[in-house]
PDB file of C-alpha atoms in Angstrom:
ATOM      1  CA  MET J   1      13.227 -30.066  -3.404  1.00 50.00           C
ATOM      2  CA  MET J   2      10.850 -27.123  -3.058  1.00 52.00           C
ATOM      3  CA  ARG J   3       7.219 -28.108  -3.424  1.00 58.00           C
ATOM      4  CA  SER J   4       5.195 -26.306  -6.099  1.00 63.00           C
ATOM      5  CA  PHE J   5       1.543 -25.393  -5.717  1.00 62.00           C
ATOM      6  CA  ASP J   6      -1.229 -25.037  -8.270  1.00 67.00           C
ATOM      7  CA  VAL J   7      -1.806 -21.266  -8.255  1.00 71.00           C
ATOM      8  CA  PRO J   8      -4.826 -19.884 -10.160  1.00 76.00           C
ATOM      9  CA  THR J   9      -4.144 -17.699 -13.185  1.00 86.00           C
ATOM     10  CA  LEU J  10      -4.714 -13.959 -12.845  1.00 93.00           C
ATOM     11  CA  PRO J  11      -6.576 -11.911 -15.470  1.00 93.00           C
ATOM     12  CA  VAL J  12      -4.322 -10.629 -18.245  1.00 95.00           C
ATOM     13  CA  ASP J  13      -4.720  -6.925 -17.363  1.00 95.00           C
ATOM     14  CA  LEU J  14      -3.887  -7.505 -13.688  1.00 96.00           C
ATOM     15  CA  THR J  15      -0.845  -9.578 -14.622  1.00 96.00           C
ATOM     16  CA  ALA J  16       0.294  -6.831 -16.999  1.00 95.00           C
ATOM     17  CA  ALA J  17      -0.065  -4.186 -14.268  1.00 95.00           C
ATOM     18  CA  ILE J  18       2.024  -6.258 -11.845  1.00 95.00           C
ATOM     19  CA  GLU J  19       4.676  -6.797 -14.510  1.00 95.00           C
ATOM     20  CA  ARG J  20       4.793  -3.052 -15.292  1.00 93.00           C
ATOM     21  CA  ALA J  21       5.475  -2.337 -11.621  1.00 92.00           C
ATOM     22  CA  GLY J  22       8.570  -4.512 -12.066  1.00 91.00           C
ATOM     23  CA  TYR J  23       8.853  -5.629  -8.441  1.00 91.00           C
ATOM     24  CA  TYR J  24       9.368  -9.410  -8.404  1.00 92.00           C
ATOM     25  CA  PRO J  25       6.291  -9.831 -10.639  1.00 94.00           C
ATOM     26  CA  ALA J  26       6.280 -13.638 -10.495  1.00 94.00           C
ATOM     27  CA  LEU J  27       6.223 -13.620  -6.688  1.00 93.00           C
ATOM     28  CA  VAL J  28       3.654 -10.820  -6.391  1.00 95.00           C
ATOM     29  CA  GLY J  29       1.435 -12.424  -9.021  1.00 95.00           C
ATOM     30  CA  ASP J  30       1.449 -15.801  -7.264  1.00 94.00           C
ATOM     31  CA  VAL J  31       0.721 -14.240  -3.868  1.00 95.00           C
ATOM     32  CA  VAL J  32      -2.228 -12.257  -5.236  1.00 96.00           C
ATOM     33  CA  ALA J  33      -3.560 -15.260  -7.167  1.00 95.00           C
ATOM     34  CA  ALA J  34      -3.359 -17.477  -4.095  1.00 94.00           C
ATOM     35  CA  ALA J  35      -5.326 -14.919  -2.049  1.00 95.00           C
ATOM     36  CA  LEU J  36      -7.994 -14.575  -4.733  1.00 95.00           C
ATOM     37  CA  ALA J  37      -8.422 -18.356  -5.005  1.00 90.00           C
ATOM     38  CA  GLY J  38     -10.050 -18.049  -8.414  1.00 90.00           C
ATOM     39  CA  GLU J  39     -12.634 -15.412  -7.456  1.00 94.00           C
ATOM     40  CA  GLN J  40     -13.627 -12.944 -10.160  1.00 95.00           C
ATOM     41  CA  VAL J  41     -11.657  -9.698 -10.378  1.00 96.00           C
ATOM     42  CA  ARG J  42     -13.885  -6.636 -10.836  1.00 96.00           C
ATOM     43  CA  SER J  43     -11.222  -3.950 -10.526  1.00 97.00           C
ATOM     44  CA  HIS J  44      -7.623  -3.589  -9.421  1.00 97.00           C
ATOM     45  CA  LEU J  45      -4.907  -1.082  -8.606  1.00 97.00           C
ATOM     46  CA  VAL J  46      -1.146  -1.718  -8.473  1.00 96.00           C
ATOM     47  CA  HIS J  47       0.986   0.931  -6.754  1.00 94.00           C
ATOM     48  CA  LEU J  48       4.786   0.923  -6.489  1.00 91.00           C
ATOM     49  CA  GLU J  49       6.550   3.130  -3.953  1.00 86.00           C
ATOM     50  CA  THR J  50      10.318   3.665  -3.873  1.00 76.00           C
ATOM     51  CA  THR J  51      12.110   4.942  -0.757  1.00 71.00           C
ATOM     52  CA  PHE J  52      15.720   5.440   0.304  1.00 69.00           C
ATOM     53  CA  ASP J  53      17.063   3.811   3.463  1.00 65.00           C
ATOM     54  CA  HIS J  54      20.678   4.766   4.317  1.00 67.00           C
ATOM     55  CA  ASP J  55      21.732   4.968   0.663  1.00 68.00           C
ATOM     56  CA  VAL J  56      19.848   1.747  -0.102  1.00 68.00           C
ATOM     57  CA  ILE J  57      16.883   1.836  -2.465  1.00 72.00           C
ATOM     58  CA  ARG J  58      13.834   0.063  -1.029  1.00 77.00           C
ATOM     59  CA  ARG J  59      10.691  -0.721  -2.969  1.00 82.00           C
ATOM     60  CA  HIS J  60       7.199  -1.467  -1.737  1.00 89.00           C
ATOM     61  CA  VAL J  61       4.352  -2.618  -3.951  1.00 94.00           C
ATOM     62  CA  THR J  62       0.679  -2.610  -2.983  1.00 95.00           C
ATOM     63  CA  VAL J  63      -1.934  -4.487  -4.994  1.00 97.00           C
ATOM     64  CA  LEU J  64      -5.618  -3.793  -4.372  1.00 97.00           C
ATOM     65  CA  VAL J  65      -8.136  -6.162  -5.931  1.00 97.00           C
ATOM     66  CA  LEU J  66     -11.918  -5.852  -5.803  1.00 97.00           C
ATOM     67  CA  THR J  67     -13.945  -9.074  -6.070  1.00 96.00           C
ATOM     68  CA  PRO J  68     -17.720  -9.536  -5.787  1.00 95.00           C
ATOM     69  CA  SER J  69     -17.388 -10.174  -2.042  1.00 95.00           C
ATOM     70  CA  ARG J  70     -13.942  -9.001  -0.862  1.00 96.00           C
ATOM     71  CA  LEU J  71     -11.273  -6.369  -0.953  1.00 96.00           C
ATOM     72  CA  VAL J  72      -7.981  -8.224  -1.305  1.00 96.00           C
ATOM     73  CA  ILE J  73      -4.823  -6.322  -0.387  1.00 96.00           C
ATOM     74  CA  ALA J  74      -1.291  -7.542  -1.031  1.00 96.00           C
ATOM     75  CA  HIS J  75       1.875  -5.851   0.212  1.00 93.00           C
ATOM     76  CA  ALA J  76       5.400  -6.832  -0.762  1.00 94.00           C
ATOM     77  CA  ASP J  77       8.724  -5.242   0.129  1.00 88.00           C
ATOM     78  CA  ASP J  78      12.370  -6.194   0.508  1.00 81.00           C
ATOM     79  CA  HIS J  79      14.939  -5.922   3.272  1.00 72.00           C
ATOM     80  CA  ALA J  80      18.300  -7.342   4.256  1.00 67.00           C
ATOM     81  CA  ASP J  81      18.377 -10.838   5.747  1.00 63.00           C
ATOM     82  CA  GLU J  82      19.078 -10.035   9.414  1.00 59.00           C
ATOM     83  CA  ALA J  83      19.397 -13.709  10.306  1.00 55.00           C
ATOM     84  CA  ALA J  84      22.256 -14.128   7.837  1.00 49.00           C
ATOM     85  CA  GLY J  85      24.066 -11.133   9.329  1.00 48.00           C
ATOM     86  CA  ALA J  86      23.598 -12.447  12.862  1.00 48.00           C
ATOM     87  CA  SER J  87      25.069 -15.830  11.942  1.00 45.00           C
ATOM     88  CA  VAL J  88      28.257 -14.097  10.832  1.00 40.00           C
ATOM     89  CA  THR J  89      28.648 -11.714  13.774  1.00 42.00           C
ATOM     90  CA  ASP J  90      27.798 -14.355  16.415  1.00 51.00           C
ATOM     91  CA  GLY J  91      31.188 -15.975  15.836  1.00 46.00           C
ATOM     92  CA  VAL J  92      33.249 -12.852  16.603  1.00 42.00           C
ATOM     93  CA  GLY J  93      35.845 -13.506  19.343  1.00 44.00           C
ATOM     94  CA  GLY J  94      35.282 -17.263  19.493  1.00 44.00           C
ATOM     95  CA  ALA J  95      36.625 -20.294  17.739  1.00 42.00           C
ATOM     96  CA  GLY J  96      36.304 -19.889  14.019  1.00 45.00           C
ATOM     97  CA  ALA J  97      35.586 -16.197  14.427  1.00 48.00           C
ATOM     98  CA  SER J  98      34.919 -14.277  11.197  1.00 45.00           C
ATOM     99  CA  THR J  99      37.574 -11.943   9.894  1.00 45.00           C
ATOM    100  CA  ASP J 100      36.988  -8.249   9.220  1.00 48.00           C
ATOM    101  CA  ALA J 101      36.999  -8.989   5.504  1.00 45.00           C
ATOM    102  CA  GLU J 102      34.286 -11.598   5.941  1.00 44.00           C
ATOM    103  CA  LEU J 103      32.170  -9.214   8.029  1.00 37.00           C
ATOM    104  CA  ASP J 104      32.550  -6.464   5.446  1.00 45.00           C
ATOM    105  CA  SER J 105      31.595  -8.894   2.714  1.00 41.00           C
ATOM    106  CA  ALA J 106      28.486 -10.020   4.609  1.00 41.00           C
ATOM    107  CA  ALA J 107      27.418  -6.427   5.238  1.00 45.00           C
ATOM    108  CA  ALA J 108      27.922  -5.432   1.616  1.00 48.00           C
ATOM    109  CA  GLY J 109      26.549  -8.547  -0.016  1.00 52.00           C
ATOM    110  CA  GLY J 110      23.922  -9.709   2.452  1.00 60.00           C
ATOM    111  CA  GLN J 111      21.102 -11.650   0.887  1.00 74.00           C
ATOM    112  CA  GLU J 112      17.940  -9.705   0.179  1.00 78.00           C
ATOM    113  CA  VAL J 113      14.653 -11.086   1.489  1.00 85.00           C
ATOM    114  CA  ALA J 114      11.223 -10.217   0.113  1.00 88.00           C
ATOM    115  CA  THR J 115       8.184 -10.316   2.382  1.00 91.00           C
ATOM    116  CA  ALA J 116       4.705 -10.561   0.886  1.00 93.00           C
ATOM    117  CA  THR J 117       1.505 -10.299   2.930  1.00 93.00           C
ATOM    118  CA  THR J 118      -2.117 -10.544   1.842  1.00 94.00           C
ATOM    119  CA  GLU J 119      -5.286  -9.516   3.623  1.00 93.00           C
ATOM    120  CA  SER J 120      -8.888 -10.189   2.664  1.00 94.00           C
ATOM    121  CA  ILE J 121     -11.583  -7.823   3.918  1.00 93.00           C
ATOM    122  CA  PRO J 122     -15.283  -8.540   3.366  1.00 94.00           C
ATOM    123  CA  LEU J 123     -16.903  -5.665   1.496  1.00 94.00           C
ATOM    124  CA  SER J 124     -19.429  -5.409   4.313  1.00 92.00           C
ATOM    125  CA  ALA J 125     -16.552  -4.461   6.646  1.00 90.00           C
ATOM    126  CA  VAL J 126     -15.159  -1.642   4.484  1.00 91.00           C
ATOM    127  CA  ARG J 127     -16.239   1.548   6.221  1.00 86.00           C
ATOM    128  CA  GLY J 128     -15.108   4.194   3.830  1.00 86.00           C
ATOM    129  CA  VAL J 129     -13.380   5.164   0.613  1.00 91.00           C
ATOM    130  CA  MET J 130     -11.902   8.654   0.615  1.00 90.00           C
ATOM    131  CA  LEU J 131     -10.329  10.445  -2.346  1.00 92.00           C
ATOM    132  CA  THR J 132      -8.323  13.609  -1.752  1.00 93.00           C
ATOM    133  CA  HIS J 133      -7.629  15.533  -4.953  1.00 93.00           C
ATOM    134  CA  VAL J 134      -4.693  17.942  -5.074  1.00 92.00           C
ATOM    135  CA  VAL J 135      -5.258  20.680  -7.661  1.00 92.00           C
ATOM    136  CA  SER J 136      -2.572  23.181  -8.551  1.00 89.00           C
ATOM    137  CA  ASP J 137      -3.530  26.589  -9.941  1.00 91.00           C
ATOM    138  CA  PRO J 138      -7.200  26.099  -8.906  1.00 92.00           C
ATOM    139  CA  GLN J 139      -8.278  29.465 -10.331  1.00 93.00           C
ATOM    140  CA  ASN J 140      -7.624  28.023 -13.782  1.00 92.00           C
ATOM    141  CA  TYR J 141      -9.083  24.577 -13.059  1.00 92.00           C
ATOM    142  CA  VAL J 142     -10.284  22.728 -16.152  1.00 89.00           C
ATOM    143  CA  PRO J 143     -13.655  21.012 -15.516  1.00 91.00           C
ATOM    144  CA  GLY J 144     -13.357  17.238 -15.597  1.00 85.00           C
ATOM    145  CA  SER J 145      -9.600  17.125 -14.981  1.00 84.00           C
ATOM    146  CA  LEU J 146      -9.786  16.350 -11.200  1.00 85.00           C
ATOM    147  CA  GLY J 147      -6.210  17.519 -10.704  1.00 88.00           C
ATOM    148  CA  ARG J 148      -2.868  15.787 -11.201  1.00 91.00           C
ATOM    149  CA  GLU J 149      -2.509  14.092  -7.837  1.00 94.00           C
ATOM    150  CA  LEU J 150      -4.726  12.233  -5.388  1.00 94.00           C
ATOM    151  CA  THR J 151      -4.572  10.222  -2.201  1.00 94.00           C
ATOM    152  CA  LEU J 152      -6.789   7.153  -1.904  1.00 94.00           C
ATOM    153  CA  THR J 153      -7.600   6.304   1.720  1.00 91.00           C
ATOM    154  CA  LEU J 154      -9.450   3.120   2.673  1.00 91.00           C
ATOM    155  CA  GLY J 155     -10.745   2.237   6.113  1.00 87.00           C
ATOM    156  CA  TRP J 156     -12.166  -0.971   7.526  1.00 85.00           C
ATOM    157  CA  GLY J 157     -11.519  -0.520  11.236  1.00 73.00           C
ATOM    158  CA  ALA J 158      -8.223  -2.312  11.672  1.00 57.00           C
ATOM    159  CA  VAL J 159      -6.427   1.005  12.278  1.00 53.00           C
ATOM    160  CA  SER J 160      -8.131   4.102  13.685  1.00 57.00           C
ATOM    161  CA  ARG J 161      -6.777   7.628  14.120  1.00 58.00           C
ATOM    162  CA  VAL J 162      -7.926   9.818  17.017  1.00 63.00           C
ATOM    163  CA  ASP J 163      -7.703  13.612  16.681  1.00 63.00           C
ATOM    164  CA  LEU J 164      -8.229  15.537  19.946  1.00 64.00           C
ATOM    165  CA  LEU J 165      -8.592  19.288  20.480  1.00 68.00           C
ATOM    166  CA  PRO J 166      -9.435  21.286  23.619  1.00 77.00           C
ATOM    167  CA  ALA J 167     -13.178  21.871  23.799  1.00 77.00           C
ATOM    168  CA  THR J 168     -14.534  25.434  24.006  1.00 79.00           C
ATOM    169  CA  CYS J 169     -17.849  27.010  24.943  1.00 78.00           C
ATOM    170  CA  GLY J 170     -17.747  29.742  22.345  1.00 74.00           C
ATOM    171  CA  ASP J 171     -16.922  32.513  24.802  1.00 77.00           C
ATOM    172  CA  PRO J 172     -13.512  33.947  23.811  1.00 77.00           C
ATOM    173  CA  GLY J 173     -12.948  35.180  27.372  1.00 79.00           C
ATOM    174  CA  CYS J 174     -13.723  31.861  29.080  1.00 82.00           C
ATOM    175  CA  ASP J 175     -10.724  30.019  30.489  1.00 79.00           C
ATOM    176  CA  ALA J 176     -12.608  27.118  32.102  1.00 81.00           C
ATOM    177  CA  ASP J 177     -11.641  23.524  31.351  1.00 82.00           C
ATOM    178  CA  HIS J 178     -14.236  22.073  28.979  1.00 72.00           C
ATOM    179  CA  GLY J 179     -12.390  18.830  28.342  1.00 75.00           C
ATOM    180  CA  TYR J 180     -11.634  17.683  24.826  1.00 74.00           C
ATOM    181  CA  ASP J 181     -13.483  17.187  21.573  1.00 74.00           C
ATOM    182  CA  GLY J 182     -12.252  14.570  19.179  1.00 66.00           C
ATOM    183  CA  THR J 183     -12.917  12.535  16.094  1.00 60.00           C
ATOM    184  CA  ILE J 184     -12.091   8.915  15.333  1.00 57.00           C
ATOM    185  CA  SER J 185     -11.477   8.018  11.721  1.00 56.00           C
ATOM    186  CA  SER J 186     -10.417   4.834   9.981  1.00 55.00           C
ATOM    187  CA  ASP J 187      -7.104   5.124   8.170  1.00 55.00           C
ATOM    188  CA  ASP J 188      -6.036   1.586   7.325  1.00 76.00           C
ATOM    189  CA  ILE J 189      -4.289   2.316   4.046  1.00 89.00           C
ATOM    190  CA  ALA J 190      -3.473   5.452   2.093  1.00 90.00           C
ATOM    191  CA  LEU J 191      -1.922   5.516  -1.377  1.00 93.00           C
ATOM    192  CA  ARG J 192      -0.645   8.692  -3.018  1.00 93.00           C
ATOM    193  CA  VAL J 193      -0.784   8.657  -6.811  1.00 94.00           C
ATOM    194  CA  SER J 194       0.703  11.457  -8.890  1.00 92.00           C
ATOM    195  CA  ALA J 195       0.365  11.823 -12.632  1.00 91.00           C
ATOM    196  CA  THR J 196       3.787  13.462 -12.716  1.00 89.00           C
ATOM    197  CA  ALA J 197       5.539  10.611 -10.882  1.00 88.00           C
ATOM    198  CA  ASP J 198       3.338   7.622 -11.770  1.00 89.00           C
ATOM    199  CA  GLY J 199       1.786   8.654 -15.088  1.00 89.00           C
ATOM    200  CA  ASP J 200      -1.692   9.640 -16.244  1.00 91.00           C
ATOM    201  CA  VAL J 201      -2.736   6.001 -16.652  1.00 90.00           C
ATOM    202  CA  ALA J 202      -1.945   5.228 -12.993  1.00 92.00           C
ATOM    203  CA  LEU J 203      -3.962   8.246 -11.882  1.00 93.00           C
ATOM    204  CA  GLN J 204      -6.980   7.207 -13.939  1.00 92.00           C
ATOM    205  CA  GLN J 205      -6.712   3.631 -12.653  1.00 94.00           C
ATOM    206  CA  ALA J 206      -6.719   4.881  -9.065  1.00 95.00           C
ATOM    207  CA  ILE J 207      -9.841   6.952  -9.704  1.00 94.00           C
ATOM    208  CA  GLY J 208     -11.525   4.046 -11.485  1.00 95.00           C
ATOM    209  CA  PHE J 209     -10.719   1.621  -8.677  1.00 96.00           C
ATOM    210  CA  ALA J 210     -12.061   4.036  -6.060  1.00 95.00           C
ATOM    211  CA  HIS J 211     -15.284   4.451  -7.999  1.00 95.00           C
ATOM    212  CA  ALA J 212     -15.710   0.687  -8.439  1.00 96.00           C
ATOM    213  CA  LEU J 213     -15.086   0.014  -4.741  1.00 96.00           C
ATOM    214  CA  SER J 214     -17.414   2.812  -3.637  1.00 94.00           C
ATOM    215  CA  ALA J 215     -20.177   1.479  -5.875  1.00 93.00           C
ATOM    216  CA  SER J 216     -19.764  -2.023  -4.380  1.00 93.00           C
ATOM    217  CA  LEU J 217     -20.256  -0.924  -0.772  1.00 88.00           C
ATOM    218  CA  GLY J 218     -23.674  -1.460   0.746  1.00 67.00           C
ATOM    219  CA  GLN J 219     -24.838  -3.852  -1.987  1.00 62.00           C
TER     220      GLN J 219
END
């Protein structure tokens, strides 16, 4: 018998956001609640991304939760159970080998497995919150609208991106080797939110979460 655990209850609005995403809400809710361990939720953002993998629809949900002391991040996605497929193909050619029909059945009806991971980052470790607004028809921009699409990028040093370019001395005729100039930037997570694809509410929630997290840094 599977053992059950006492998982804290999430706030109603966070639970509703996870349920609207529609990706195994009971599992995602329990994983997030276990990571929070009862700590107060100041702000949250739930983002669902759908991709296509060889004619198979894959979904990935990211939940960001701001508490008084931490940034809690939960990821969940699904994939085929590779272990189940291996157990079928391992018997090919030997005693009790699987038939072609059985192999086809395993490939077509392999059990799906969901993987959920949580990470807790102290607010003191969050190095930056970057919002990139994409504005179409900027010459007719309406003040206060902030565009219809944005990318929220968070960095806390777990993943860094290095951009290198050949260094120059400013002389257009100089062909000497001046080495390289570069920048290192944190790029641990980036979420793209579009009002067209995700809705106006999702866009406003992303902006609100970014503002709340930015205001919490350095306190």
